[in-house]
Coordinates of C-alpha atoms and ligand atoms in Angstrom, one line a residue:
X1 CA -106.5 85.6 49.7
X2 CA -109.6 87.0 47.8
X3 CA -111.9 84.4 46.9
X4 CA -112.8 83.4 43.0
X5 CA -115.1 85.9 41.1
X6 CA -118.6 83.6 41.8
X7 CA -119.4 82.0 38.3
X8 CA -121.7 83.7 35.6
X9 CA -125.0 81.8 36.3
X10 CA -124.4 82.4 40.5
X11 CA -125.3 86.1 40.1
X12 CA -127.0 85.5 36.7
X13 CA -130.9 85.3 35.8
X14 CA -131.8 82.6 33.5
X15 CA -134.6 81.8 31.4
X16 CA -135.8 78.8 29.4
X17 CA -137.2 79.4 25.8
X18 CA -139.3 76.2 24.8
X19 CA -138.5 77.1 21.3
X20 CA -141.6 75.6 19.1
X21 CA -143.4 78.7 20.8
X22 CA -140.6 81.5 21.3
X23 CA -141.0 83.5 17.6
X24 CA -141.6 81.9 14.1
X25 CA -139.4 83.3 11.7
X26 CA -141.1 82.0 8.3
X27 CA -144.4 81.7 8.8
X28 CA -144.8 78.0 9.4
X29 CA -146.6 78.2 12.6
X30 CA -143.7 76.9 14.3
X31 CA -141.2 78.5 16.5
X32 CA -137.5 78.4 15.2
X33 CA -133.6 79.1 15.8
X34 CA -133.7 82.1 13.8
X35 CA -136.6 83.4 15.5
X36 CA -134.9 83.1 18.8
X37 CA -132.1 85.0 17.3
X38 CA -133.7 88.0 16.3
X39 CA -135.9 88.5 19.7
X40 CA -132.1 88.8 21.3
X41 CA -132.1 92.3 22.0
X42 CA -135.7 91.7 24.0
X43 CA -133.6 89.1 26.5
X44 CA -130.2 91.1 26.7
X45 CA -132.5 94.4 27.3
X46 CA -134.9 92.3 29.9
X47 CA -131.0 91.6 31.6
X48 CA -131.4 88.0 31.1
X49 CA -127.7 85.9 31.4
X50 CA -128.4 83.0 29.8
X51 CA -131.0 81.0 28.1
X52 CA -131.7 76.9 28.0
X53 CA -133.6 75.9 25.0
X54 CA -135.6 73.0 25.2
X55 CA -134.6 70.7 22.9
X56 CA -134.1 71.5 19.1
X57 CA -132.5 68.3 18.3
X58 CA -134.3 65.9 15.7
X59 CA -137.2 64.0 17.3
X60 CA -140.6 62.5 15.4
X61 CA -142.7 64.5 17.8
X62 CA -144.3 61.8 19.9
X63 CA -143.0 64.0 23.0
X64 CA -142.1 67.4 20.9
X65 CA -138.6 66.6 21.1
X66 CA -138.2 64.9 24.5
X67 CA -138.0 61.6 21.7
X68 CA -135.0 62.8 20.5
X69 CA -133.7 60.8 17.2
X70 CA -130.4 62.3 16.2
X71 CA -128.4 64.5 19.3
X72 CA -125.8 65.7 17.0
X73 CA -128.4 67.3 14.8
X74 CA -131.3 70.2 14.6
X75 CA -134.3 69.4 13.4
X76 CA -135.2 71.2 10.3
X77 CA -138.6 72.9 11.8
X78 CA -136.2 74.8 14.3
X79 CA -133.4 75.6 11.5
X80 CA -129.8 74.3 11.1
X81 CA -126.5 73.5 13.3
X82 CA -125.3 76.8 11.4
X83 CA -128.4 78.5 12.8
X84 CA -127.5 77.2 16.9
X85 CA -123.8 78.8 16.2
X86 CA -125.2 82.0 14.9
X87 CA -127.3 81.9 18.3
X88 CA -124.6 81.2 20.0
X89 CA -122.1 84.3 18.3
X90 CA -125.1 86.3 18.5
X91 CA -126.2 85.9 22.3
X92 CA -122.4 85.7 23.2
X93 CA -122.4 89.8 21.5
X94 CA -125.0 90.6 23.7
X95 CA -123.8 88.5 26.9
X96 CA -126.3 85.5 27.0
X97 CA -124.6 82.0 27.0
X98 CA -127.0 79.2 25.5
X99 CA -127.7 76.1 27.7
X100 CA -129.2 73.1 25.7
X101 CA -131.2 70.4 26.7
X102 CA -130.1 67.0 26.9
X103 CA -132.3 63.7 27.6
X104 CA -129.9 61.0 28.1
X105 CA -132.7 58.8 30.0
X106 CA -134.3 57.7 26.7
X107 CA -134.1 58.2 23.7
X108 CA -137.0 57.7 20.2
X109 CA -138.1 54.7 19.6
X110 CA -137.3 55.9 16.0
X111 CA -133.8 56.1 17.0
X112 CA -131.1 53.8 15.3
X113 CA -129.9 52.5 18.3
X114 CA -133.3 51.4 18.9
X115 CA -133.9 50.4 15.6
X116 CA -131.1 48.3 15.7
X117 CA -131.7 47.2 19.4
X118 CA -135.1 45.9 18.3
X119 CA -134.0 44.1 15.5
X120 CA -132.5 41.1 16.7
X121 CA -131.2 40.3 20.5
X122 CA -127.5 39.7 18.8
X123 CA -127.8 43.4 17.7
X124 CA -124.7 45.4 19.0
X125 CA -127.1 48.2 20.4
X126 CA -129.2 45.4 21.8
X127 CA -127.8 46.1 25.3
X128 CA -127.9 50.2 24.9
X129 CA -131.6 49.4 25.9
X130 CA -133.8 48.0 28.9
X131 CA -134.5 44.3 27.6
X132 CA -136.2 41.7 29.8
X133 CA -138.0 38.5 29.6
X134 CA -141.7 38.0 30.5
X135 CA -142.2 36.4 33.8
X136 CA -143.7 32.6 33.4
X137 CA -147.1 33.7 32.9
X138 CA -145.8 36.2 30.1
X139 CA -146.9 39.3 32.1
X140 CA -144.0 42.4 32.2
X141 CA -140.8 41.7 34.0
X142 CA -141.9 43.7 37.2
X143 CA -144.5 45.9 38.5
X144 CA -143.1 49.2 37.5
X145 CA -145.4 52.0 35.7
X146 CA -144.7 55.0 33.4
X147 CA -144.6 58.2 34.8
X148 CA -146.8 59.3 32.0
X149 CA -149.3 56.2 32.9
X150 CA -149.8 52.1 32.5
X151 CA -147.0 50.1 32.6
X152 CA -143.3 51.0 32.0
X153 CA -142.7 47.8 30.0
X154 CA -143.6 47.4 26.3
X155 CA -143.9 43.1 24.7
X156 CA -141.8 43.4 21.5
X157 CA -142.8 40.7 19.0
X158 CA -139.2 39.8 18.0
X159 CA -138.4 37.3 21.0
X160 CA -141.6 38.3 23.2
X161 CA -138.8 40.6 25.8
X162 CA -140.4 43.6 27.0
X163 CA -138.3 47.1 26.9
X164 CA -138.3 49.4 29.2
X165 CA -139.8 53.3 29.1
X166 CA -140.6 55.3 32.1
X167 CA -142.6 57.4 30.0
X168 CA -144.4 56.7 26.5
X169 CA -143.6 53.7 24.5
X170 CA -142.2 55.7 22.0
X171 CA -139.7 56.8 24.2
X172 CA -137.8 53.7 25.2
X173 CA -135.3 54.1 27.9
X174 CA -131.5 53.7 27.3
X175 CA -129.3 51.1 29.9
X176 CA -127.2 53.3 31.7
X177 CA -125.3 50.4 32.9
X178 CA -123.8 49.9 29.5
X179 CA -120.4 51.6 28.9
X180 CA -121.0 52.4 25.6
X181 CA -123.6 54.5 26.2
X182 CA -121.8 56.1 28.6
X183 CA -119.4 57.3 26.1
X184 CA -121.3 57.8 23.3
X185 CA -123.2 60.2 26.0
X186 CA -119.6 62.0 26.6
X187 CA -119.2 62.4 23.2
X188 CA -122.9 64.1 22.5
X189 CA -121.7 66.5 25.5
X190 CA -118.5 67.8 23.7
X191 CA -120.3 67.9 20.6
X192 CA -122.1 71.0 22.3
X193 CA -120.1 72.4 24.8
X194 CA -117.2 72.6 22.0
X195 CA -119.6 74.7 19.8
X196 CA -119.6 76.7 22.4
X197 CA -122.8 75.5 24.5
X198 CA -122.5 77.0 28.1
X199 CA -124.1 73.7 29.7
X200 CA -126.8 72.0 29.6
X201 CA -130.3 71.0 31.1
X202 CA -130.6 67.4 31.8
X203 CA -133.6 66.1 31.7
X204 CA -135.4 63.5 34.3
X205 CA -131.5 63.5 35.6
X206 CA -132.8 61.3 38.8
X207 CA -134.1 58.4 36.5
X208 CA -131.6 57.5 34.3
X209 CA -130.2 54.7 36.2
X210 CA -132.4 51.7 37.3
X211 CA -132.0 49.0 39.6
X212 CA -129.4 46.2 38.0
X213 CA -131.7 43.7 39.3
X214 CA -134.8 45.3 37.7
X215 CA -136.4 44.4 41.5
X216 CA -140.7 45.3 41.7
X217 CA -141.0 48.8 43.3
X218 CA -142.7 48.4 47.1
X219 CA -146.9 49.5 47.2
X220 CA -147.5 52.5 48.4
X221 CA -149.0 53.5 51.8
X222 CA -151.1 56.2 52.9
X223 CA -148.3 58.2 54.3
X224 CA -146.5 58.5 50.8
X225 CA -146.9 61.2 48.3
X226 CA -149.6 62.2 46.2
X227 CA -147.7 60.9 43.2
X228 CA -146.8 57.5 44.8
X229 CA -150.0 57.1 46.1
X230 CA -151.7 57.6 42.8
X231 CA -149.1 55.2 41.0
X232 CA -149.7 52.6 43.8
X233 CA -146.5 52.2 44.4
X234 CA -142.5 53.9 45.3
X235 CA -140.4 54.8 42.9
X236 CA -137.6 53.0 44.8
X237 CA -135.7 51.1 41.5
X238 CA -136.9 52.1 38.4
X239 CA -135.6 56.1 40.0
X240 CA -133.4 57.6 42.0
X241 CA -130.4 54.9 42.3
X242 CA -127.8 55.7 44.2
X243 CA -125.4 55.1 41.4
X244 CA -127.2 58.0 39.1
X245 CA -124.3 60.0 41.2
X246 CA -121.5 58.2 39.6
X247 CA -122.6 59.3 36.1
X248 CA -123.3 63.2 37.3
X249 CA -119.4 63.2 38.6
X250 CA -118.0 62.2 35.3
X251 CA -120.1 64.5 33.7
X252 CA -119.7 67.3 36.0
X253 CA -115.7 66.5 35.1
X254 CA -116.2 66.9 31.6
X255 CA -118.1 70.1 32.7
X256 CA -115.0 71.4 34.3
X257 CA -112.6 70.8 31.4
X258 CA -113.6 73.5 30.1
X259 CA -112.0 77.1 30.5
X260 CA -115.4 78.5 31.4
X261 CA -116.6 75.2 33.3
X262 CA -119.9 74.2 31.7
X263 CA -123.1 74.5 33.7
X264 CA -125.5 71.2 34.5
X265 CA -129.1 72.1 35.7
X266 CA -130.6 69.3 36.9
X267 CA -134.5 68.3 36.4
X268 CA -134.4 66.6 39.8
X269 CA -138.3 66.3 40.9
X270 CA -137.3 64.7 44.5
X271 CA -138.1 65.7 47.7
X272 CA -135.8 68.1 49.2
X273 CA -133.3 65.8 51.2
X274 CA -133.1 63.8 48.2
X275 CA -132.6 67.3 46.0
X276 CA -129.9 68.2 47.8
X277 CA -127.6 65.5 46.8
X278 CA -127.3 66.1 43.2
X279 CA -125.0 68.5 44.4
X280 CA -122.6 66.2 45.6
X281 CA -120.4 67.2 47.8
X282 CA -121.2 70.9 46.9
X283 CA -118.6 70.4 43.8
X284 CA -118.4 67.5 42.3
X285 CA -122.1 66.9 40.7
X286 CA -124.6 69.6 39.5
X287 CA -124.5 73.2 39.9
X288 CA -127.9 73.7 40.0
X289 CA -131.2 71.3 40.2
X290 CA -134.4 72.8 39.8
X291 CA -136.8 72.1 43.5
X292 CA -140.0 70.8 42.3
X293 CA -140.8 71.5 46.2
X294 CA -141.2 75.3 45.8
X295 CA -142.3 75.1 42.5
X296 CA -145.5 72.8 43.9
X297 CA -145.7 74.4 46.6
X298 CA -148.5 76.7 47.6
X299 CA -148.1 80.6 46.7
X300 CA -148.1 81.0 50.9
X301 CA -145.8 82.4 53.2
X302 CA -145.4 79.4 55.9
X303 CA -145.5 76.8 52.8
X304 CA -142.5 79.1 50.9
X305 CA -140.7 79.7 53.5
X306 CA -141.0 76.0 55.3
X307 CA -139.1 74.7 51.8
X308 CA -136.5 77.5 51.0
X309 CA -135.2 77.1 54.7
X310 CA -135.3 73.6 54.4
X311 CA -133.4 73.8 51.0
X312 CA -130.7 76.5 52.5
X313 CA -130.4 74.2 55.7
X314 CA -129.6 70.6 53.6
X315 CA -127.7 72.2 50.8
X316 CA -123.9 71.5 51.2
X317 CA -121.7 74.3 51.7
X318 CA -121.0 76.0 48.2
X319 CA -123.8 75.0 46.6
X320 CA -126.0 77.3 45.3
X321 CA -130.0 76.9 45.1
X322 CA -132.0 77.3 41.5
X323 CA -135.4 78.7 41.7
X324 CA -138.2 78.6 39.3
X325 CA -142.0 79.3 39.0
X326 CA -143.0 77.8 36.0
X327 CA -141.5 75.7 32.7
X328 CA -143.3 73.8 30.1
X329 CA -144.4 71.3 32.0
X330 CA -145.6 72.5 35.2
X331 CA -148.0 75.5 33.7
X332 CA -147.4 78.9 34.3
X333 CA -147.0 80.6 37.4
X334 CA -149.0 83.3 37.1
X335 CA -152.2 81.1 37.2
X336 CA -150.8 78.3 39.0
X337 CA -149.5 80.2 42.5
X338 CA -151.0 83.6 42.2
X339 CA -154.4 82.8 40.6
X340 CA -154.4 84.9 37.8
X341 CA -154.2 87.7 39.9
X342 CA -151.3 90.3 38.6
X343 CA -150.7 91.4 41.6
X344 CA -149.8 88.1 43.3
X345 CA -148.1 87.5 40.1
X346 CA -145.9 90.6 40.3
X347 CA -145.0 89.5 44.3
X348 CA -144.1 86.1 43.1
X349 CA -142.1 87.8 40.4
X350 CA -139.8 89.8 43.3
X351 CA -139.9 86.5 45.6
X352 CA -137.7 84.6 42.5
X353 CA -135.7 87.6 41.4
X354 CA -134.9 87.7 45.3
X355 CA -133.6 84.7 46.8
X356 CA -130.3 83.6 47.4
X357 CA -130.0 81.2 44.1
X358 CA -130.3 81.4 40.2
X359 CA -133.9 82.4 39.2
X360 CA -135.1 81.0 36.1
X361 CA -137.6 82.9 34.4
X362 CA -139.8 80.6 31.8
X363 CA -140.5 82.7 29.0
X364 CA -143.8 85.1 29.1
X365 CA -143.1 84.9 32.8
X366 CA -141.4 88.4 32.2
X367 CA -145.1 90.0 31.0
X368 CA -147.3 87.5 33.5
X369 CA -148.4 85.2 30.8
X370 CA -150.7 83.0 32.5
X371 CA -152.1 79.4 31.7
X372 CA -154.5 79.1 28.4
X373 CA -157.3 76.6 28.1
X374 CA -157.2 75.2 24.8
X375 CA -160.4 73.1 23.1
X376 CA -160.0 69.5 23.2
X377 CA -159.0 69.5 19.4
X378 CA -156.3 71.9 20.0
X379 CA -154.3 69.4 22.5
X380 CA -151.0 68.3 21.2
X381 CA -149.2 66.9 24.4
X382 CA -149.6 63.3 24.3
X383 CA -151.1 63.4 27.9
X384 CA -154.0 65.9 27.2
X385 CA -154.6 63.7 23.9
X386 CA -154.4 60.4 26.1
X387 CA -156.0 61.9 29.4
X388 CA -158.6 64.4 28.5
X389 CA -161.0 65.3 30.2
X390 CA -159.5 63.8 33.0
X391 CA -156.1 65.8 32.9
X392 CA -155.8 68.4 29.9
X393 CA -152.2 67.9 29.3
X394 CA -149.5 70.5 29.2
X395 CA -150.4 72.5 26.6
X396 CA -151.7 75.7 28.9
X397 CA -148.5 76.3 29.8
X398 CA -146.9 76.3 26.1
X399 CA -149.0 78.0 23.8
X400 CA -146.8 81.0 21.8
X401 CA -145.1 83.5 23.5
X402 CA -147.3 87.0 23.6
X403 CA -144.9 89.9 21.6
X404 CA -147.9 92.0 20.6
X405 CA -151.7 92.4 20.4
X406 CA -153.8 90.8 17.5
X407 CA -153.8 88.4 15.1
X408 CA -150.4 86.3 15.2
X409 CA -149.4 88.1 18.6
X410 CA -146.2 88.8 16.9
X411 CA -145.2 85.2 17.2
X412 CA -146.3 84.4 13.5
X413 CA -147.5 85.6 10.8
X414 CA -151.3 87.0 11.0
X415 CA -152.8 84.7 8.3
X416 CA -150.9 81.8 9.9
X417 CA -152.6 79.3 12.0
X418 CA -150.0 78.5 15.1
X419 CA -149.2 75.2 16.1
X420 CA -150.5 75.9 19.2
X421 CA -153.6 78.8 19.7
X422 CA -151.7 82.2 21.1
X423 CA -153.8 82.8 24.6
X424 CA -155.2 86.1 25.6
X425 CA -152.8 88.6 23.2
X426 CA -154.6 91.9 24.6
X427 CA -154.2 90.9 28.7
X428 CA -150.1 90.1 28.4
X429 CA -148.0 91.5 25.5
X430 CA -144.4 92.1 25.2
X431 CA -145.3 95.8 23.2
X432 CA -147.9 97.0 25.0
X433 CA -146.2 96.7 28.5
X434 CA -141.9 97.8 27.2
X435 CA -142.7 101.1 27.9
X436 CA -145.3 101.0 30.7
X437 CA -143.8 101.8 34.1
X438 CA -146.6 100.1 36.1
X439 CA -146.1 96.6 34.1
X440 CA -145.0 93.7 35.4
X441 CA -142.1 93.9 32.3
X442 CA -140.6 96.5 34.0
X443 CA -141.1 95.0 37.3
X444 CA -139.0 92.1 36.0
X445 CA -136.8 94.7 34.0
X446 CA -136.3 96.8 37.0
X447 CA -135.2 93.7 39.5
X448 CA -133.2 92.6 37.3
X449 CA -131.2 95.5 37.1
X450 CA -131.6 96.2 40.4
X451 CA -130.0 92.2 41.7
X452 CA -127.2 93.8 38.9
X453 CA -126.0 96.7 40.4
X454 CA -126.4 95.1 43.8
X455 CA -123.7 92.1 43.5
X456 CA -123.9 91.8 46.9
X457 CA -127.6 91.5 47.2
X458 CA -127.2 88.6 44.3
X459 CA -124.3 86.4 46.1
X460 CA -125.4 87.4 50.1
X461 CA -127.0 84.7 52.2
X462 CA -130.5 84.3 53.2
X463 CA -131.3 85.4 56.7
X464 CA -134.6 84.9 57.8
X465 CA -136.2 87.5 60.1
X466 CA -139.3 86.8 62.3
X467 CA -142.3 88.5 60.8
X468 CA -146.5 88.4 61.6
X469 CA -148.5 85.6 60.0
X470 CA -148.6 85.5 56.5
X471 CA -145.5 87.7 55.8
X472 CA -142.1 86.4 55.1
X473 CA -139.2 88.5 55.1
X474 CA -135.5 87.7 54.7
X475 CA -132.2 89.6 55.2
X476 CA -130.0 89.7 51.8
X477 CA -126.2 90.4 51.9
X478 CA -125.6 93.6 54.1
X479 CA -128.0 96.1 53.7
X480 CA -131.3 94.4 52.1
X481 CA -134.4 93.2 53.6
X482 CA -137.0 91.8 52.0
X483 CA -140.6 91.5 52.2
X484 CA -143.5 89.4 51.1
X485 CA -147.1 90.3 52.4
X486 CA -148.6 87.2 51.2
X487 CA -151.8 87.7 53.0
X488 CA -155.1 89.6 51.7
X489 CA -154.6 92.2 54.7
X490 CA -152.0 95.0 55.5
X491 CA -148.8 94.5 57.6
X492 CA -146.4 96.9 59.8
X493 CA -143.2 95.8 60.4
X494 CA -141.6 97.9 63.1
X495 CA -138.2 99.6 64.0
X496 CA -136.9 99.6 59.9
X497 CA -135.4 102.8 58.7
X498 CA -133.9 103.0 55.2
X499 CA -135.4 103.5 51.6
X500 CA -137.6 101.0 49.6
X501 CA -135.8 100.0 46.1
X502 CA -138.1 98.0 44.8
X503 CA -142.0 97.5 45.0
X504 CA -144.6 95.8 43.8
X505 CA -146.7 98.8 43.6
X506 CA -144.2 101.2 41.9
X507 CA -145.6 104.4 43.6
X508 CA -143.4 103.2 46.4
X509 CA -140.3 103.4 45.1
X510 CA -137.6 105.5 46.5
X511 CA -140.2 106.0 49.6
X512 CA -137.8 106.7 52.7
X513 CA -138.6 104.2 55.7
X514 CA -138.6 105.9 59.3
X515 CA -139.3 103.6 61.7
X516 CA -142.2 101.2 60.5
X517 CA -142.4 99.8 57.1
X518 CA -145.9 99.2 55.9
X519 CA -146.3 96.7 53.5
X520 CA -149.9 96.2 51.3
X521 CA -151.9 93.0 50.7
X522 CA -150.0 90.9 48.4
X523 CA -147.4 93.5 47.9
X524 CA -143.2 93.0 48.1
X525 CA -141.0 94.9 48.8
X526 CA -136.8 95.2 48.7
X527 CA -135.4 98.0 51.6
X528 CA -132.2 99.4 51.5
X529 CA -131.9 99.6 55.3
X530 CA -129.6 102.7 56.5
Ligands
LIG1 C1 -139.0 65.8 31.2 C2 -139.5 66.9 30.2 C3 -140.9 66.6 29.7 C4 -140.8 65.3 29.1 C5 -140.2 64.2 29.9 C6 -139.9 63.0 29.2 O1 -139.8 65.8 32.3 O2 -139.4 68.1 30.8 O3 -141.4 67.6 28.9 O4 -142.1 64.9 28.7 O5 -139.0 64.6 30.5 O6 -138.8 63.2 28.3

């Protein structure tokens, strides 16, 4: 029997447009729908699948749209429902399927449901929310704390209950416990995925439920994470519940109703034996869940490798990894891993376009966009705003994607002032580097194409090969090796005879491979062995 055709996103690359800073279509300093649409033709010639847009539904800002208000509707900076369909028709011409973005974890605090929640504890969306008495002495109902800083639990001056948010106060967290919300939640899924929606990115997926018993998270000790140790404490109930798996199966079967079954990436930021279960049983949870392990992880070849091997061991059978550099809020990964070097950029660039998984490219990661550092009265995330100097926020890694040189940078218009400041316009540009053969845009083009005609190279396991310090190198379907030289001196590898495909430093292509393959600093390479 021949097995199914593997789904679109198994061989596909995808790539996630944070849409406020994509292209601005009328001059308002603000990314939009219609400006997404007409940069199509730069995704479907980059070879890009399909894209996840943060979110575009209506929100009051407080998070720039992680507080969403309305999830049935687009808020009017980004354009119209009409607008997400003619994205939709218009990608689908070229090949690209949309993901959306879906925060079911919390919702505004500007929200009706939450309007109405706060309103009176006989409201019926009272118990769509996190509601709990003081204890005696009239402190919060436990010890828990936001992830975004202080404590999770907000005194409402109605009855004196506290509600819950795991992040800002604005964004109060919705009781997952609650059937309604369950369905309402089904019925915000079909809303999409009938209009076509390919599937969707769920945000914080690992929070959503929270301990019944809203028992105090256990102190943390000197052998726990950086994060929990900085929290002072586990984030045992207020995260990752066991039960958070019930709600990913019944969504993963509304997911499958569908002709085309609907793809659910995961933001799963666990550690990787954790990770590994939001696949379920390989089948009956997500598809994909981004690893915040390799993402954090040092741009190193023992660090990599140590995580990727750990993630292929754990994973159950049929599942399929997701791999990703950089997103809105983890900065770019040009700056963060490689430094701002291009070089190490361009090797990190053929280590995501060459694993066994689904890449996702973060747009401007195609032309090595790296972080920007913005003035203090240029901040708009509510952490930079809150934190600075202390922690700068997230804006570095979401100022307006770089189409051309000067003024504008071909994301506005030039006598517009962004909503962010564009970074360096002459070091990374879309124009300048289309038809440069040397630039990392055709690196990304030319992998791309390559992982394309090579289906095999795409849907092959990972086979690790021994290799000198500071090199890692991995066996890919039948006939493909690759290389990383992740160390700042040369490498041989011996007894390899074939052709190189792909390299970082493009004078190697096509160079035939006799016996030993010599590999640069901080250069990668893809052989064709014969
Ligand atoms: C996710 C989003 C992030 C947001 C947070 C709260 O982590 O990626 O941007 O701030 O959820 O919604």
């Amino acid at each position: 029997m021949t097995p199914p055709p593997a789904p679109w996103w198994q061989a596909g690359v995808l790539y996630q447009i944070y849409p406020r800073s994509f292209a601005d279509s009328n001059a308002d300093g603000v990314g939009d729908l219609p400006g997404i649409t007409e940069h199509l033709d730069h995704l479907a010639w980059l070879g890009i699948d399909g894209i996840w847009l943060s979110p575009v539904t209506v929100s009051p800002n407080a998070d720039w749209g992680y507080d969403v208000s309305d999830f049935c509707a687009v808020a009017p900076e980004f354009g119209s429902l009409d607008d997400v369909d003619r994205l939709i028709a218009q990608a689908g011409e070229r090949g690209i399927r949309v993901l959306m973005d879906i925060v079911p974890n919390h919702t505004s605090d500007q929200h009706p449901w939450f309007l109405d929640s706060r309103s009176s504890p006989a409201s019926s969306h009272r118990d769509w929310y996190v509601w709990a008495d003081p204890k005696p002495d009239g402190s919060p109902p436990n010890n828990w704390v936001s992830s975004f800083g202080g404590p999770a639990w907000t005194q409402d001056g109605l009855n004196g209950q506290y509600f819950l948010h795991n992040h800002l106060s604005e964004q109060p967290d919705l009781n997952w416990w609650n059937d309604a919300v369950r369905d309402t939640f089904d019925g915000i899924f079909a809303f999409w995925a009938d209009r076509g929606v390919a599937g969707f990115r769920i945000d914080v997926c690992n929070i959503i439920i929270k301990d019944a018993e809203l028992r105090d998270n256990p102190p943390a000790t000197e052998d726990d994470d950086f994060e929990a140790q900085m929290f002072g404490q586990r984030s045992v109930y207020n995260a990752n519940r066991p039960e958070v798996h019930e709600v990913l199966r019944r969504w993963r079967r509304l997911a499958d109703r569908y002709d085309e079954p609907r793809l659910l990436i995961g933001e799963t930021p666990v550690p990787v034996d954790q990770l590994v279960e939001y696949y379920g049983d390989g089948h009956d949870e997500l598809q994909l869940a981004f690893n915040f392990n390799f993402i954090s992880a040092p741009l190193a070849a023992a660090e990599m490798r140590a995580i990727v091997e750990e993630t292929e061991a754990a994973l159950p059978s049929g599942a399929w990894p997701a791999w990703t550099g950089s997103n809105h809020d983890m900065f770019r990964f040009p700056t963060r891993w490689a430094g701002d070097d291009p070089q190490r950029a361009r090797l990190a660039l053929l280590m995501l376009l060459s694993l066994r998984g689904t890449p996702v490219l973060y747009q401007g990661d195609e032309i090595g966009m790296g972080n920007t550092t913005l003035a203090r009265e240029d901040l708009r995330d509510p952490l930079g705003v809150r934190f600075y100097p202390y922690y700068e926020g997230r804006d570095a890694g979401r100022t307006p994607m770089q189409w051309r040189d000067g003024p504008g940078g071909g994301f506005t218009d030039p006598a517009v002032r962004p909503w962010l400041p564009l970074g360096d316009t002459a070091t990374a540009n879309v124009e300048a580097q289309r038809d440069d053969p040397t630039s990392m845009l055709t690196l990304a083009r030319d992998l791309i194409a390559f992982r394309r005609r090579h289906p095999g190279f795409c849907t092959g396991s990972y086979r690790s090969v021994p290799v000198p310090d500071g090199v890692w190198a991995w066996e890919r379907g039948e006939r493909h090796l690759v290389v990383l030289n992740l160390s700042g001196s040369e490498a041989t590898l011996e007894g390899l005879v074939g052709t190189v495909q792909v390299c970082t430093d493009r004078r190697r292509d096509l160079e035939a491979v006799e016996s030993s393959l010599r590999v640069g600093p901080y250069d990668g390479i893809i052989l064709e062995r014969s």
